[in-house]
Amino acid sequence: MARFHSFAEFYPFYLGEHRHRVCRQLHFAGSCIVLLLLLTTLLTRDAWWLLPVPLVGYGFAWVGHFVFEKNRPATFQHPWYSLLGDWRMFADVLRGKVRL
């Protein structure tokens, strides 16, 4: 996998790894559920709601990669850029820049 010197360099690669529509949909769904879990944690003041966050966040995304994209998630080589990419793509979906 290539070496990236900035997130701006990485993001086009990240989008290229998310060409399959269902993969993007799974990422978006997982991110929505993570946000709901975080909101529930804040509202209930119960940290137990944080336990499923990694499972949901990564689980939905990894199903998208292994089943639909047939590639390895960028998380394995670029964990921080990949996490930023997830939320940037989420925002870009909301802005209409990336289609589901």
PDB file of N, CA and C in Angstrom:
ATOM      1  N   MET A   1       0.845  -1.179   0.000  1.00  0.00           N
ATOM      2  CA  MET A   1       0.000   0.000   0.000  1.00  0.00           C
ATOM      3  C   MET A   1       0.892   1.244   0.000  1.00  0.00           C
ATOM      4  N   ALA A   2       0.448   2.251  -0.673  1.00  0.00           N
ATOM      5  CA  ALA A   2       1.227   3.486  -0.832  1.00  0.00           C
ATOM      6  C   ALA A   2       1.384   4.226   0.494  1.00  0.00           C
ATOM      7  N   ARG A   3       2.412   5.053   0.533  1.00  0.00           N
ATOM      8  CA  ARG A   3       2.648   5.921   1.683  1.00  0.00           C
ATOM      9  C   ARG A   3       2.068   7.293   1.375  1.00  0.00           C
ATOM     10  N   PHE A   4       1.366   7.841   2.333  1.00  0.00           N
ATOM     11  CA  PHE A   4       0.733   9.142   2.145  1.00  0.00           C
ATOM     12  C   PHE A   4       1.335  10.120   3.141  1.00  0.00           C
ATOM     13  N   HIS A   5       1.573  11.331   2.669  1.00  0.00           N
ATOM     14  CA  HIS A   5       2.197  12.352   3.512  1.00  0.00           C
ATOM     15  C   HIS A   5       1.179  13.314   4.119  1.00  0.00           C
ATOM     16  N   SER A   6      -0.059  13.204   3.683  1.00  0.00           N
ATOM     17  CA  SER A   6      -1.105  14.073   4.231  1.00  0.00           C
ATOM     18  C   SER A   6      -2.454  13.409   3.986  1.00  0.00           C
ATOM     19  N   PHE A   7      -3.442  13.881   4.732  1.00  0.00           N
ATOM     20  CA  PHE A   7      -4.793  13.371   4.523  1.00  0.00           C
ATOM     21  C   PHE A   7      -5.303  13.776   3.143  1.00  0.00           C
ATOM     22  N   ALA A   8      -4.940  14.950   2.687  1.00  0.00           N
ATOM     23  CA  ALA A   8      -5.360  15.406   1.355  1.00  0.00           C
ATOM     24  C   ALA A   8      -4.865  14.449   0.271  1.00  0.00           C
ATOM     25  N   GLU A   9      -3.703  13.874   0.460  1.00  0.00           N
ATOM     26  CA  GLU A   9      -3.162  12.876  -0.469  1.00  0.00           C
ATOM     27  C   GLU A   9      -3.913  11.551  -0.341  1.00  0.00           C
ATOM     28  N   PHE A  10      -4.278  11.219   0.874  1.00  0.00           N
ATOM     29  CA  PHE A  10      -4.902   9.932   1.162  1.00  0.00           C
ATOM     30  C   PHE A  10      -6.354   9.859   0.703  1.00  0.00           C
ATOM     31  N   TYR A  11      -7.107  10.933   0.848  1.00  0.00           N
ATOM     32  CA  TYR A  11      -8.552  10.885   0.638  1.00  0.00           C
ATOM     33  C   TYR A  11      -8.962  10.409  -0.764  1.00  0.00           C
ATOM     34  N   PRO A  12      -8.325  10.842  -1.835  1.00  0.00           N
ATOM     35  CA  PRO A  12      -8.703  10.280  -3.147  1.00  0.00           C
ATOM     36  C   PRO A  12      -8.503   8.759  -3.214  1.00  0.00           C
ATOM     37  N   PHE A  13      -7.426   8.273  -2.604  1.00  0.00           N
ATOM     38  CA  PHE A  13      -7.206   6.823  -2.522  1.00  0.00           C
ATOM     39  C   PHE A  13      -8.352   6.175  -1.746  1.00  0.00           C
ATOM     40  N   TYR A  14      -8.706   6.773  -0.624  1.00  0.00           N
ATOM     41  CA  TYR A  14      -9.783   6.270   0.229  1.00  0.00           C
ATOM     42  C   TYR A  14     -11.084   6.151  -0.573  1.00  0.00           C
ATOM     43  N   LEU A  15     -11.437   7.195  -1.299  1.00  0.00           N
ATOM     44  CA  LEU A  15     -12.663   7.155  -2.105  1.00  0.00           C
ATOM     45  C   LEU A  15     -12.587   6.063  -3.162  1.00  0.00           C
ATOM     46  N   GLY A  16     -11.410   5.853  -3.725  1.00  0.00           N
ATOM     47  CA  GLY A  16     -11.227   4.797  -4.716  1.00  0.00           C
ATOM     48  C   GLY A  16     -11.430   3.406  -4.155  1.00  0.00           C
ATOM     49  N   GLU A  17     -11.239   3.253  -2.858  1.00  0.00           N
ATOM     50  CA  GLU A  17     -11.451   1.977  -2.192  1.00  0.00           C
ATOM     51  C   GLU A  17     -12.918   1.772  -1.807  1.00  0.00           C
ATOM     52  N   HIS A  18     -13.750   2.748  -2.124  1.00  0.00           N
ATOM     53  CA  HIS A  18     -15.181   2.709  -1.781  1.00  0.00           C
ATOM     54  C   HIS A  18     -16.029   2.945  -3.029  1.00  0.00           C
ATOM     55  N   ARG A  19     -15.751   2.218  -4.076  1.00  0.00           N
ATOM     56  CA  ARG A  19     -16.471   2.399  -5.341  1.00  0.00           C
ATOM     57  C   ARG A  19     -17.843   1.726  -5.333  1.00  0.00           C
ATOM     58  N   HIS A  20     -17.946   0.633  -4.605  1.00  0.00           N
ATOM     59  CA  HIS A  20     -19.210  -0.117  -4.586  1.00  0.00           C
ATOM     60  C   HIS A  20     -20.235   0.618  -3.721  1.00  0.00           C
ATOM     61  N   ARG A  21     -21.392   0.810  -4.289  1.00  0.00           N
ATOM     62  CA  ARG A  21     -22.459   1.571  -3.621  1.00  0.00           C
ATOM     63  C   ARG A  21     -22.840   0.969  -2.260  1.00  0.00           C
ATOM     64  N   VAL A  22     -22.940  -0.337  -2.182  1.00  0.00           N
ATOM     65  CA  VAL A  22     -23.337  -0.986  -0.932  1.00  0.00           C
ATOM     66  C   VAL A  22     -22.263  -0.777   0.137  1.00  0.00           C
ATOM     67  N   CYS A  23     -21.013  -0.777  -0.247  1.00  0.00           N
ATOM     68  CA  CYS A  23     -19.943  -0.513   0.715  1.00  0.00           C
ATOM     69  C   CYS A  23     -20.111   0.880   1.321  1.00  0.00           C
ATOM     70  N   ARG A  24     -20.368   1.865   0.476  1.00  0.00           N
ATOM     71  CA  ARG A  24     -20.582   3.232   0.978  1.00  0.00           C
ATOM     72  C   ARG A  24     -21.821   3.293   1.877  1.00  0.00           C
ATOM     73  N   GLN A  25     -22.867   2.586   1.487  1.00  0.00           N
ATOM     74  CA  GLN A  25     -24.088   2.566   2.293  1.00  0.00           C
ATOM     75  C   GLN A  25     -23.836   1.939   3.664  1.00  0.00           C
ATOM     76  N   LEU A  26     -23.071   0.859   3.692  1.00  0.00           N
ATOM     77  CA  LEU A  26     -22.747   0.221   4.964  1.00  0.00           C
ATOM     78  C   LEU A  26     -21.904   1.135   5.849  1.00  0.00           C
ATOM     79  N   HIS A  27     -20.936   1.842   5.240  1.00  0.00           N
ATOM     80  CA  HIS A  27     -20.138   2.809   6.001  1.00  0.00           C
ATOM     81  C   HIS A  27     -21.051   3.881   6.601  1.00  0.00           C
ATOM     82  N   PHE A  28     -21.950   4.395   5.793  1.00  0.00           N
ATOM     83  CA  PHE A  28     -22.843   5.456   6.247  1.00  0.00           C
ATOM     84  C   PHE A  28     -23.748   4.956   7.371  1.00  0.00           C
ATOM     85  N   ALA A  29     -24.316   3.774   7.208  1.00  0.00           N
ATOM     86  CA  ALA A  29     -25.185   3.203   8.243  1.00  0.00           C
ATOM     87  C   ALA A  29     -24.418   2.996   9.542  1.00  0.00           C
ATOM     88  N   GLY A  30     -23.219   2.436   9.441  1.00  0.00           N
ATOM     89  CA  GLY A  30     -22.402   2.229  10.632  1.00  0.00           C
ATOM     90  C   GLY A  30     -22.084   3.535  11.334  1.00  0.00           C
ATOM     91  N   SER A  31     -21.766   4.563  10.568  1.00  0.00           N
ATOM     92  CA  SER A  31     -21.460   5.874  11.153  1.00  0.00           C
ATOM     93  C   SER A  31     -22.692   6.468  11.838  1.00  0.00           C
ATOM     94  N   CYS A  32     -23.848   6.315  11.234  1.00  0.00           N
ATOM     95  CA  CYS A  32     -25.091   6.817  11.852  1.00  0.00           C
ATOM     96  C   CYS A  32     -25.348   6.116  13.183  1.00  0.00           C
ATOM     97  N   ILE A  33     -25.159   4.811  13.208  1.00  0.00           N
ATOM     98  CA  ILE A  33     -25.381   4.055  14.446  1.00  0.00           C
ATOM     99  C   ILE A  33     -24.356   4.462  15.507  1.00  0.00           C
ATOM    100  N   VAL A  34     -23.109   4.674  15.105  1.00  0.00           N
ATOM    101  CA  VAL A  34     -22.088   5.141  16.050  1.00  0.00           C
ATOM    102  C   VAL A  34     -22.506   6.480  16.650  1.00  0.00           C
ATOM    103  N   LEU A  35     -22.985   7.392  15.825  1.00  0.00           N
ATOM    104  CA  LEU A  35     -23.440   8.687  16.345  1.00  0.00           C
ATOM    105  C   LEU A  35     -24.609   8.519  17.313  1.00  0.00           C
ATOM    106  N   LEU A  36     -25.520   7.619  16.996  1.00  0.00           N
ATOM    107  CA  LEU A  36     -26.645   7.357  17.914  1.00  0.00           C
ATOM    108  C   LEU A  36     -26.154   6.769  19.236  1.00  0.00           C
ATOM    109  N   LEU A  37     -25.180   5.889  19.175  1.00  0.00           N
ATOM    110  CA  LEU A  37     -24.622   5.325  20.406  1.00  0.00           C
ATOM    111  C   LEU A  37     -23.924   6.389  21.239  1.00  0.00           C
ATOM    112  N   LEU A  38     -23.205   7.291  20.576  1.00  0.00           N
ATOM    113  CA  LEU A  38     -22.535   8.381  21.302  1.00  0.00           C
ATOM    114  C   LEU A  38     -23.567   9.317  21.933  1.00  0.00           C
ATOM    115  N   LEU A  39     -24.608   9.627  21.200  1.00  0.00           N
ATOM    116  CA  LEU A  39     -25.672  10.484  21.738  1.00  0.00           C
ATOM    117  C   LEU A  39     -26.373   9.802  22.919  1.00  0.00           C
ATOM    118  N   THR A  40     -26.639   8.525  22.776  1.00  0.00           N
ATOM    119  CA  THR A  40     -27.263   7.771  23.869  1.00  0.00           C
ATOM    120  C   THR A  40     -26.362   7.779  25.107  1.00  0.00           C
ATOM    121  N   THR A  41     -25.059   7.630  24.896  1.00  0.00           N
ATOM    122  CA  THR A  41     -24.107   7.679  26.008  1.00  0.00           C
ATOM    123  C   THR A  41     -24.189   9.017  26.731  1.00  0.00           C
ATOM    124  N   LEU A  42     -24.233  10.088  25.959  1.00  0.00           N
ATOM    125  CA  LEU A  42     -24.320  11.422  26.569  1.00  0.00           C
ATOM    126  C   LEU A  42     -25.643  11.639  27.301  1.00  0.00           C
ATOM    127  N   LEU A  43     -26.724  11.214  26.689  1.00  0.00           N
ATOM    128  CA  LEU A  43     -28.044  11.443  27.285  1.00  0.00           C
ATOM    129  C   LEU A  43     -28.287  10.595  28.527  1.00  0.00           C
ATOM    130  N   THR A  44     -27.795   9.367  28.507  1.00  0.00           N
ATOM    131  CA  THR A  44     -28.020   8.472  29.640  1.00  0.00           C
ATOM    132  C   THR A  44     -26.889   8.539  30.664  1.00  0.00           C
ATOM    133  N   ARG A  45     -25.793   9.137  30.251  1.00  0.00           N
ATOM    134  CA  ARG A  45     -24.577   9.164  31.097  1.00  0.00           C
ATOM    135  C   ARG A  45     -24.164   7.763  31.514  1.00  0.00           C
ATOM    136  N   ASP A  46     -24.318   6.851  30.576  1.00  0.00           N
ATOM    137  CA  ASP A  46     -23.992   5.447  30.803  1.00  0.00           C
ATOM    138  C   ASP A  46     -22.950   5.017  29.768  1.00  0.00           C
ATOM    139  N   ALA A  47     -21.730   4.848  30.222  1.00  0.00           N
ATOM    140  CA  ALA A  47     -20.614   4.532  29.326  1.00  0.00           C
ATOM    141  C   ALA A  47     -20.720   3.151  28.693  1.00  0.00           C
ATOM    142  N   TRP A  48     -21.602   2.306  29.186  1.00  0.00           N
ATOM    143  CA  TRP A  48     -21.767   0.986  28.583  1.00  0.00           C
ATOM    144  C   TRP A  48     -22.197   1.071  27.116  1.00  0.00           C
ATOM    145  N   TRP A  49     -22.860   2.169  26.754  1.00  0.00           N
ATOM    146  CA  TRP A  49     -23.272   2.352  25.356  1.00  0.00           C
ATOM    147  C   TRP A  49     -22.079   2.510  24.427  1.00  0.00           C
ATOM    148  N   LEU A  50     -20.898   2.776  24.967  1.00  0.00           N
ATOM    149  CA  LEU A  50     -19.692   2.919  24.139  1.00  0.00           C
ATOM    150  C   LEU A  50     -19.120   1.565  23.707  1.00  0.00           C
ATOM    151  N   LEU A  51     -19.453   0.514  24.438  1.00  0.00           N
ATOM    152  CA  LEU A  51     -18.877  -0.801  24.123  1.00  0.00           C
ATOM    153  C   LEU A  51     -19.103  -1.251  22.675  1.00  0.00           C
ATOM    154  N   PRO A  52     -20.305  -1.105  22.117  1.00  0.00           N
ATOM    155  CA  PRO A  52     -20.486  -1.581  20.743  1.00  0.00           C
ATOM    156  C   PRO A  52     -19.954  -0.627  19.662  1.00  0.00           C
ATOM    157  N   VAL A  53     -19.469   0.548  20.042  1.00  0.00           N
ATOM    158  CA  VAL A  53     -19.026   1.526  19.033  1.00  0.00           C
ATOM    159  C   VAL A  53     -17.984   0.942  18.075  1.00  0.00           C
ATOM    160  N   PRO A  54     -16.883   0.350  18.554  1.00  0.00           N
ATOM    161  CA  PRO A  54     -15.907  -0.193  17.594  1.00  0.00           C
ATOM    162  C   PRO A  54     -16.480  -1.329  16.751  1.00  0.00           C
ATOM    163  N   LEU A  55     -17.290  -2.174  17.363  1.00  0.00           N
ATOM    164  CA  LEU A  55     -17.887  -3.296  16.633  1.00  0.00           C
ATOM    165  C   LEU A  55     -18.782  -2.799  15.505  1.00  0.00           C
ATOM    166  N   VAL A  56     -19.619  -1.812  15.802  1.00  0.00           N
ATOM    167  CA  VAL A  56     -20.521  -1.260  14.797  1.00  0.00           C
ATOM    168  C   VAL A  56     -19.726  -0.492  13.741  1.00  0.00           C
ATOM    169  N   GLY A  57     -18.841   0.390  14.205  1.00  0.00           N
ATOM    170  CA  GLY A  57     -18.072   1.216  13.274  1.00  0.00           C
ATOM    171  C   GLY A  57     -17.249   0.399  12.297  1.00  0.00           C
ATOM    172  N   TYR A  58     -16.502  -0.556  12.834  1.00  0.00           N
ATOM    173  CA  TYR A  58     -15.668  -1.391  11.963  1.00  0.00           C
ATOM    174  C   TYR A  58     -16.456  -2.507  11.306  1.00  0.00           C
ATOM    175  N   GLY A  59     -17.417  -3.080  12.022  1.00  0.00           N
ATOM    176  CA  GLY A  59     -18.169  -4.215  11.493  1.00  0.00           C
ATOM    177  C   GLY A  59     -18.880  -3.916  10.189  1.00  0.00           C
ATOM    178  N   PHE A  60     -19.631  -2.833  10.173  1.00  0.00           N
ATOM    179  CA  PHE A  60     -20.341  -2.465   8.947  1.00  0.00           C
ATOM    180  C   PHE A  60     -19.356  -2.193   7.803  1.00  0.00           C
ATOM    181  N   ALA A  61     -18.303  -1.452   8.113  1.00  0.00           N
ATOM    182  CA  ALA A  61     -17.318  -1.096   7.085  1.00  0.00           C
ATOM    183  C   ALA A  61     -16.614  -2.335   6.544  1.00  0.00           C
ATOM    184  N   TRP A  62     -16.210  -3.221   7.422  1.00  0.00           N
ATOM    185  CA  TRP A  62     -15.460  -4.391   6.981  1.00  0.00           C
ATOM    186  C   TRP A  62     -16.313  -5.349   6.163  1.00  0.00           C
ATOM    187  N   VAL A  63     -17.589  -5.463   6.487  1.00  0.00           N
ATOM    188  CA  VAL A  63     -18.480  -6.268   5.637  1.00  0.00           C
ATOM    189  C   VAL A  63     -18.501  -5.659   4.239  1.00  0.00           C
ATOM    190  N   GLY A  64     -18.592  -4.331   4.176  1.00  0.00           N
ATOM    191  CA  GLY A  64     -18.581  -3.661   2.877  1.00  0.00           C
ATOM    192  C   GLY A  64     -17.327  -3.946   2.076  1.00  0.00           C
ATOM    193  N   HIS A  65     -16.190  -3.956   2.752  1.00  0.00           N
ATOM    194  CA  HIS A  65     -14.925  -4.198   2.041  1.00  0.00           C
ATOM    195  C   HIS A  65     -14.745  -5.656   1.657  1.00  0.00           C
ATOM    196  N   PHE A  66     -14.916  -6.558   2.603  1.00  0.00           N
ATOM    197  CA  PHE A  66     -14.644  -7.964   2.323  1.00  0.00           C
ATOM    198  C   PHE A  66     -15.689  -8.596   1.418  1.00  0.00           C
ATOM    199  N   VAL A  67     -16.957  -8.203   1.554  1.00  0.00           N
ATOM    200  CA  VAL A  67     -18.032  -8.838   0.789  1.00  0.00           C
ATOM    201  C   VAL A  67     -18.288  -8.133  -0.542  1.00  0.00           C
ATOM    202  N   PHE A  68     -18.293  -6.810  -0.544  1.00  0.00           N
ATOM    203  CA  PHE A  68     -18.685  -6.085  -1.756  1.00  0.00           C
ATOM    204  C   PHE A  68     -17.503  -5.511  -2.534  1.00  0.00           C
ATOM    205  N   GLU A  69     -16.586  -4.867  -1.869  1.00  0.00           N
ATOM    206  CA  GLU A  69     -15.430  -4.274  -2.564  1.00  0.00           C
ATOM    207  C   GLU A  69     -14.381  -5.328  -2.914  1.00  0.00           C
ATOM    208  N   LYS A  70     -14.334  -6.389  -2.113  1.00  0.00           N
ATOM    209  CA  LYS A  70     -13.315  -7.437  -2.286  1.00  0.00           C
ATOM    210  C   LYS A  70     -11.905  -6.859  -2.115  1.00  0.00           C
ATOM    211  N   ASN A  71     -11.750  -5.992  -1.117  1.00  0.00           N
ATOM    212  CA  ASN A  71     -10.434  -5.428  -0.812  1.00  0.00           C
ATOM    213  C   ASN A  71     -10.234  -5.375   0.694  1.00  0.00           C
ATOM    214  N   ARG A  72      -9.024  -5.055   1.100  1.00  0.00           N
ATOM    215  CA  ARG A  72      -8.719  -4.927   2.527  1.00  0.00           C
ATOM    216  C   ARG A  72      -8.982  -3.499   2.961  1.00  0.00           C
ATOM    217  N   PRO A  73      -9.633  -3.304   4.091  1.00  0.00           N
ATOM    218  CA  PRO A  73      -9.865  -1.947   4.581  1.00  0.00           C
ATOM    219  C   PRO A  73      -8.548  -1.198   4.791  1.00  0.00           C
ATOM    220  N   ALA A  74      -8.540   0.070   4.468  1.00  0.00           N
ATOM    221  CA  ALA A  74      -7.344   0.900   4.635  1.00  0.00           C
ATOM    222  C   ALA A  74      -6.954   1.029   6.103  1.00  0.00           C
ATOM    223  N   THR A  75      -7.869   0.692   6.993  1.00  0.00           N
ATOM    224  CA  THR A  75      -7.616   0.759   8.435  1.00  0.00           C
ATOM    225  C   THR A  75      -6.378  -0.033   8.823  1.00  0.00           C
ATOM    226  N   PHE A  76      -6.117  -1.130   8.138  1.00  0.00           N
ATOM    227  CA  PHE A  76      -4.995  -1.990   8.504  1.00  0.00           C
ATOM    228  C   PHE A  76      -3.644  -1.317   8.277  1.00  0.00           C
ATOM    229  N   GLN A  77      -3.548  -0.459   7.287  1.00  0.00           N
ATOM    230  CA  GLN A  77      -2.283   0.217   6.986  1.00  0.00           C
ATOM    231  C   GLN A  77      -2.265   1.683   7.402  1.00  0.00           C
ATOM    232  N   HIS A  78      -3.418   2.322   7.387  1.00  0.00           N
ATOM    233  CA  HIS A  78      -3.525   3.762   7.670  1.00  0.00           C
ATOM    234  C   HIS A  78      -4.694   4.018   8.623  1.00  0.00           C
ATOM    235  N   PRO A  79      -4.569   3.590   9.889  1.00  0.00           N
ATOM    236  CA  PRO A  79      -5.733   3.661  10.788  1.00  0.00           C
ATOM    237  C   PRO A  79      -6.277   5.069  11.019  1.00  0.00           C
ATOM    238  N   TRP A  80      -5.414   6.058  11.231  1.00  0.00           N
ATOM    239  CA  TRP A  80      -5.906   7.413  11.524  1.00  0.00           C
ATOM    240  C   TRP A  80      -6.479   8.079  10.291  1.00  0.00           C
ATOM    241  N   TYR A  81      -5.779   7.974   9.164  1.00  0.00           N
ATOM    242  CA  TYR A  81      -6.312   8.553   7.935  1.00  0.00           C
ATOM    243  C   TYR A  81      -7.625   7.862   7.549  1.00  0.00           C
ATOM    244  N   SER A  82      -7.710   6.568   7.787  1.00  0.00           N
ATOM    245  CA  SER A  82      -8.924   5.835   7.463  1.00  0.00           C
ATOM    246  C   SER A  82     -10.101   6.313   8.321  1.00  0.00           C
ATOM    247  N   LEU A  83      -9.859   6.517   9.600  1.00  0.00           N
ATOM    248  CA  LEU A  83     -10.907   7.026  10.477  1.00  0.00           C
ATOM    249  C   LEU A  83     -11.354   8.418  10.034  1.00  0.00           C
ATOM    250  N   LEU A  84     -10.390   9.269   9.711  1.00  0.00           N
ATOM    251  CA  LEU A  84     -10.732  10.599   9.178  1.00  0.00           C
ATOM    252  C   LEU A  84     -11.506  10.475   7.866  1.00  0.00           C
ATOM    253  N   GLY A  85     -11.080   9.527   7.027  1.00  0.00           N
ATOM    254  CA  GLY A  85     -11.752   9.311   5.749  1.00  0.00           C
ATOM    255  C   GLY A  85     -13.203   8.889   5.929  1.00  0.00           C
ATOM    256  N   ASP A  86     -13.448   8.031   6.930  1.00  0.00           N
ATOM    257  CA  ASP A  86     -14.829   7.595   7.203  1.00  0.00           C
ATOM    258  C   ASP A  86     -15.721   8.801   7.482  1.00  0.00           C
ATOM    259  N   TRP A  87     -15.241   9.686   8.347  1.00  0.00           N
ATOM    260  CA  TRP A  87     -16.074  10.832   8.736  1.00  0.00           C
ATOM    261  C   TRP A  87     -16.123  11.890   7.641  1.00  0.00           C
ATOM    262  N   ARG A  88     -15.060  12.013   6.874  1.00  0.00           N
ATOM    263  CA  ARG A  88     -15.089  12.956   5.743  1.00  0.00           C
ATOM    264  C   ARG A  88     -16.077  12.462   4.691  1.00  0.00           C
ATOM    265  N   MET A  89     -16.049  11.153   4.403  1.00  0.00           N
ATOM    266  CA  MET A  89     -16.990  10.614   3.426  1.00  0.00           C
ATOM    267  C   MET A  89     -18.423  10.754   3.946  1.00  0.00           C
ATOM    268  N   PHE A  90     -18.632  10.533   5.246  1.00  0.00           N
ATOM    269  CA  PHE A  90     -19.953  10.714   5.854  1.00  0.00           C
ATOM    270  C   PHE A  90     -20.442  12.145   5.617  1.00  0.00           C
ATOM    271  N   ALA A  91     -19.573  13.122   5.892  1.00  0.00           N
ATOM    272  CA  ALA A  91     -19.927  14.532   5.684  1.00  0.00           C
ATOM    273  C   ALA A  91     -20.159  14.811   4.203  1.00  0.00           C
ATOM    274  N   ASP A  92     -19.335  14.222   3.340  1.00  0.00           N
ATOM    275  CA  ASP A  92     -19.502  14.440   1.898  1.00  0.00           C
ATOM    276  C   ASP A  92     -20.814  13.839   1.387  1.00  0.00           C
ATOM    277  N   VAL A  93     -21.260  12.743   1.981  1.00  0.00           N
ATOM    278  CA  VAL A  93     -22.571  12.178   1.632  1.00  0.00           C
ATOM    279  C   VAL A  93     -23.662  13.178   2.026  1.00  0.00           C
ATOM    280  N   LEU A  94     -23.561  13.709   3.233  1.00  0.00           N
ATOM    281  CA  LEU A  94     -24.572  14.667   3.692  1.00  0.00           C
ATOM    282  C   LEU A  94     -24.586  15.941   2.828  1.00  0.00           C
ATOM    283  N   ARG A  95     -23.423  16.337   2.321  1.00  0.00           N
ATOM    284  CA  ARG A  95     -23.321  17.527   1.466  1.00  0.00           C
ATOM    285  C   ARG A  95     -23.678  17.234   0.014  1.00  0.00           C
ATOM    286  N   GLY A  96     -23.878  15.973  -0.320  1.00  0.00           N
ATOM    287  CA  GLY A  96     -24.200  15.607  -1.694  1.00  0.00           C
ATOM    288  C   GLY A  96     -22.986  15.473  -2.597  1.00  0.00           C
ATOM    289  N   LYS A  97     -21.786  15.435  -2.033  1.00  0.00           N
ATOM    290  CA  LYS A  97     -20.564  15.293  -2.829  1.00  0.00           C
ATOM    291  C   LYS A  97     -20.231  13.827  -3.137  1.00  0.00           C
ATOM    292  N   VAL A  98     -20.722  12.917  -2.300  1.00  0.00           N
ATOM    293  CA  VAL A  98     -20.553  11.483  -2.508  1.00  0.00           C
ATOM    294  C   VAL A  98     -21.942  10.880  -2.501  1.00  0.00           C
ATOM    295  N   ARG A  99     -22.209  10.022  -3.479  1.00  0.00           N
ATOM    296  CA  ARG A  99     -23.544   9.434  -3.610  1.00  0.00           C
ATOM    297  C   ARG A  99     -23.620   8.073  -2.934  1.00  0.00           C
ATOM    298  N   LEU A 100     -24.784   7.831  -2.345  1.00  0.00           N
ATOM    299  CA  LEU A 100     -25.078   6.496  -1.819  1.00  0.00           C
ATOM    300  C   LEU A 100     -25.875   5.795  -2.883  1.00  0.00           C
TER     301      LEU A 100
END
